[in-house]
């Protein structure tokens, strides 16, 4: 599968429970893209994943924080 298509699939399938894993996979895929045009195609999905992580509190801000 094309890396941009896989990032798109991660974006549409992301949930509160999977967002951290989805972002990590998307970043790994982004690093594989050969040129700026391909990275531009993925940018909107990467931004969306980042927004979801922010909204869902997927990233812990301080050590020892518990939900």
Coordinates of C-alpha atoms in Angstrom, one line a residue:
X1 CA 0.0 0.0 0.0
X2 CA 1.1 3.5 -0.7
X3 CA 2.4 5.2 2.5
X4 CA 0.1 8.2 2.0
X5 CA -2.9 5.9 1.6
X6 CA -1.9 4.1 4.7
X7 CA -1.6 7.4 6.6
X8 CA -5.1 8.3 5.3
X9 CA -6.4 4.9 6.5
X10 CA -4.9 5.5 10.0
X11 CA -6.6 8.9 10.1
X12 CA -10.0 7.6 9.3
X13 CA -9.7 4.7 11.6
X14 CA -8.2 6.4 14.6
X15 CA -9.9 6.1 17.9
X16 CA -9.2 7.4 21.4
X17 CA -7.7 4.0 22.3
X18 CA -5.5 3.8 19.2
X19 CA -4.4 7.4 18.6
X20 CA -0.9 7.1 20.1
X21 CA -0.1 4.0 18.1
X22 CA -1.6 5.5 14.9
X23 CA 0.5 8.6 15.2
X24 CA 3.7 6.6 15.8
X25 CA 2.9 4.5 12.7
X26 CA 2.0 7.6 10.6
X27 CA 5.3 9.3 11.6
X28 CA 7.3 6.2 10.5
X29 CA 5.4 6.2 7.2
X30 CA 6.0 9.9 6.7
X31 CA 9.8 9.3 7.1
X32 CA 9.6 6.8 4.2
X33 CA 8.2 9.3 1.8
X34 CA 10.7 10.2 -0.9
X35 CA 10.0 13.8 -1.7
X36 CA 8.2 17.0 -0.6
X37 CA 5.2 16.5 -2.9
X38 CA 4.4 13.2 -1.2
X39 CA 4.9 14.7 2.3
X40 CA 2.5 17.5 1.3
X41 CA -0.2 15.0 0.3
X42 CA 0.1 13.4 3.8
X43 CA 0.3 16.7 5.7
X44 CA -3.5 17.2 6.1
X45 CA -3.9 13.7 7.6
X46 CA -0.9 14.2 9.9
X47 CA -2.4 17.5 11.1
X48 CA -5.7 15.8 11.7
X49 CA -4.1 13.0 13.7
X50 CA -2.3 15.6 15.8
X51 CA -5.6 17.4 16.5
X52 CA -7.3 14.2 17.6
X53 CA -4.5 13.5 20.0
X54 CA -4.8 16.9 21.5
X55 CA -8.6 16.7 21.8
X56 CA -8.5 13.2 23.2
X57 CA -5.6 13.8 25.6
X58 CA -3.5 11.1 24.1
X59 CA -0.2 12.6 25.2
X60 CA 0.6 12.8 28.9
X61 CA 1.8 16.3 29.8
X62 CA 3.4 15.5 33.1
X63 CA 5.0 12.4 34.7
X64 CA 2.7 10.4 36.9
X65 CA -0.5 11.9 35.4
X66 CA -3.4 9.4 35.5
X67 CA -6.8 9.5 33.8

